[in-house]
mmCIF file with all atom_site columns, C-alpha atoms in Angstrom:
data_model
loop_
_atom_site.group_PDB
_atom_site.id
_atom_site.type_symbol
_atom_site.label_atom_id
_atom_site.label_alt_id
_atom_site.label_comp_id
_atom_site.label_asym_id
_atom_site.label_entity_id
_atom_site.label_seq_id
_atom_site.pdbx_PDB_ins_code
_atom_site.Cartn_x
_atom_site.Cartn_y
_atom_site.Cartn_z
_atom_site.occupancy
_atom_site.B_iso_or_equiv
_atom_site.pdbx_formal_charge
_atom_site.auth_seq_id
_atom_site.auth_comp_id
_atom_site.auth_asym_id
_atom_site.auth_atom_id
_atom_site.pdbx_PDB_model_num
ATOM 1  C CA . MET A 1 1  ? -62.470 74.815 -52.022 1.00 87.00 ? 1  MET A CA 1
ATOM 2  C CA . ASP A 1 2  ? -59.178 72.937 -52.230 1.00 92.00 ? 2  ASP A CA 1
ATOM 3  C CA . HIS A 1 3  ? -59.035 73.931 -55.870 1.00 94.00 ? 3  HIS A CA 1
ATOM 4  C CA . GLY A 1 4  ? -59.248 77.591 -54.836 1.00 93.00 ? 4  GLY A CA 1
ATOM 5  C CA . VAL A 1 5  ? -56.424 77.092 -52.336 1.00 92.00 ? 5  VAL A CA 1
ATOM 6  C CA . ALA A 1 6  ? -54.257 75.494 -55.008 1.00 95.00 ? 6  ALA A CA 1
ATOM 7  C CA . LEU A 1 7  ? -55.001 78.320 -57.437 1.00 95.00 ? 7  LEU A CA 1
ATOM 8  C CA . ARG A 1 8  ? -54.104 80.942 -54.814 1.00 92.00 ? 8  ARG A CA 1
ATOM 9  C CA . ARG A 1 9  ? -50.823 79.239 -54.054 1.00 91.00 ? 9  ARG A CA 1
ATOM 10 C CA . ALA A 1 10 ? -50.082 79.061 -57.782 1.00 95.00 ? 10 ALA A CA 1
ATOM 11 C CA . GLY A 1 11 ? -50.556 82.823 -58.049 1.00 92.00 ? 11 GLY A CA 1
ATOM 12 C CA . ARG A 1 12 ? -53.817 82.642 -59.979 1.00 94.00 ? 12 ARG A CA 1
ATOM 13 C CA . SER A 1 13 ? -55.668 85.044 -57.696 1.00 92.00 ? 13 SER A CA 1
ATOM 14 C CA . GLY A 1 14 ? -58.615 85.879 -59.949 1.00 91.00 ? 14 GLY A CA 1
ATOM 15 C CA . GLU A 1 15 ? -59.562 82.257 -60.392 1.00 94.00 ? 15 GLU A CA 1
ATOM 16 C CA . ALA A 1 16 ? -58.824 81.503 -56.749 1.00 95.00 ? 16 ALA A CA 1
ATOM 17 C CA . GLU A 1 17 ? -61.107 84.256 -55.513 1.00 93.00 ? 17 GLU A CA 1
ATOM 18 C CA . ALA A 1 18 ? -64.059 82.881 -57.470 1.00 94.00 ? 18 ALA A CA 1
ATOM 19 C CA . GLN A 1 19 ? -63.491 79.328 -56.220 1.00 95.00 ? 19 GLN A CA 1
ATOM 20 C CA . LEU A 1 20 ? -62.920 80.364 -52.607 1.00 95.00 ? 20 LEU A CA 1
ATOM 21 C CA . SER A 1 21 ? -65.930 82.678 -52.535 1.00 94.00 ? 21 SER A CA 1
ATOM 22 C CA . GLU A 1 22 ? -68.190 79.969 -53.902 1.00 95.00 ? 22 GLU A CA 1
ATOM 23 C CA . GLY A 1 23 ? -66.747 77.455 -51.452 1.00 94.00 ? 23 GLY A CA 1
ATOM 24 C CA . LEU A 1 24 ? -67.353 79.839 -48.561 1.00 95.00 ? 24 LEU A CA 1
ATOM 25 C CA . VAL A 1 25 ? -70.985 80.394 -49.513 1.00 96.00 ? 25 VAL A CA 1
ATOM 26 C CA . LEU A 1 26 ? -71.627 76.670 -49.890 1.00 96.00 ? 26 LEU A CA 1
ATOM 27 C CA . ALA A 1 27 ? -69.885 75.816 -46.616 1.00 96.00 ? 27 ALA A CA 1
ATOM 28 C CA . GLU A 1 28 ? -71.937 78.423 -44.760 1.00 96.00 ? 28 GLU A CA 1
ATOM 29 C CA . GLU A 1 29 ? -75.171 77.197 -46.344 1.00 97.00 ? 29 GLU A CA 1
ATOM 30 C CA . CYS A 1 30 ? -74.390 73.625 -45.294 1.00 96.00 ? 30 CYS A CA 1
ATOM 31 C CA . GLY A 1 31 ? -73.404 74.607 -41.777 1.00 97.00 ? 31 GLY A CA 1
ATOM 32 C CA . ALA A 1 32 ? -69.850 73.343 -42.288 1.00 97.00 ? 32 ALA A CA 1
ATOM 33 C CA . GLU A 1 33 ? -68.275 75.900 -39.969 1.00 96.00 ? 33 GLU A CA 1
ATOM 34 C CA . GLY A 1 34 ? -64.802 74.366 -40.028 1.00 95.00 ? 34 GLY A CA 1
ATOM 35 C CA . LEU A 1 35 ? -64.700 74.481 -43.799 1.00 94.00 ? 35 LEU A CA 1
ATOM 36 C CA . ALA A 1 36 ? -66.166 77.991 -43.821 1.00 96.00 ? 36 ALA A CA 1
ATOM 37 C CA . ALA A 1 37 ? -63.466 79.133 -41.385 1.00 96.00 ? 37 ALA A CA 1
ATOM 38 C CA . THR A 1 38 ? -60.781 77.721 -43.664 1.00 93.00 ? 38 THR A CA 1
ATOM 39 C CA . ALA A 1 39 ? -62.354 79.486 -46.642 1.00 93.00 ? 39 ALA A CA 1
ATOM 40 C CA . ARG A 1 40 ? -62.393 82.781 -44.740 1.00 95.00 ? 40 ARG A CA 1
ATOM 41 C CA . GLU A 1 41 ? -58.714 82.376 -43.879 1.00 94.00 ? 41 GLU A CA 1
ATOM 42 C CA . GLU A 1 42 ? -57.835 81.685 -47.507 1.00 93.00 ? 42 GLU A CA 1
ATOM 43 C CA . VAL A 1 43 ? -59.852 84.674 -48.738 1.00 92.00 ? 43 VAL A CA 1
ATOM 44 C CA . ALA A 1 44 ? -58.082 86.848 -46.150 1.00 93.00 ? 44 ALA A CA 1
ATOM 45 C CA . ALA A 1 45 ? -54.713 85.516 -47.294 1.00 91.00 ? 45 ALA A CA 1
ATOM 46 C CA . LEU A 1 46 ? -55.632 86.265 -50.887 1.00 90.00 ? 46 LEU A CA 1
ATOM 47 C CA . ALA A 1 47 ? -56.650 89.807 -49.983 1.00 86.00 ? 47 ALA A CA 1
ATOM 48 C CA . GLY A 1 48 ? -53.387 90.271 -48.098 1.00 86.00 ? 48 GLY A CA 1
ATOM 49 C CA . GLU A 1 49 ? -51.355 89.066 -51.066 1.00 75.00 ? 49 GLU A CA 1
ATOM 50 C CA . GLU A 1 50 ? -53.073 91.569 -53.312 1.00 65.00 ? 50 GLU A CA 1
ATOM 51 C CA . GLY A 1 51 ? -52.459 94.433 -50.878 1.00 61.00 ? 51 GLY A CA 1
ATOM 52 C CA . GLN A 1 52 ? -56.163 94.885 -50.230 1.00 54.00 ? 52 GLN A CA 1
ATOM 53 C CA . PRO A 1 53 ? -57.692 95.427 -46.820 1.00 49.00 ? 53 PRO A CA 1
ATOM 54 C CA . VAL A 1 54 ? -58.785 92.173 -45.226 1.00 44.00 ? 54 VAL A CA 1
ATOM 55 C CA . ARG A 1 55 ? -62.573 91.932 -44.895 1.00 46.00 ? 55 ARG A CA 1
#
């Protein structure tokens, strides 16, 4: 997931979205709620940067 964060901050939103989405799914499956929360925040930030509604 850190890779997705770094990609988002570097402006590589397409790649970041894939990494963050995968990280979110895996964190949820493992019950890592703190990590999942961070992933959700990063996905929301990415959506906000792209001018999309936040899910």
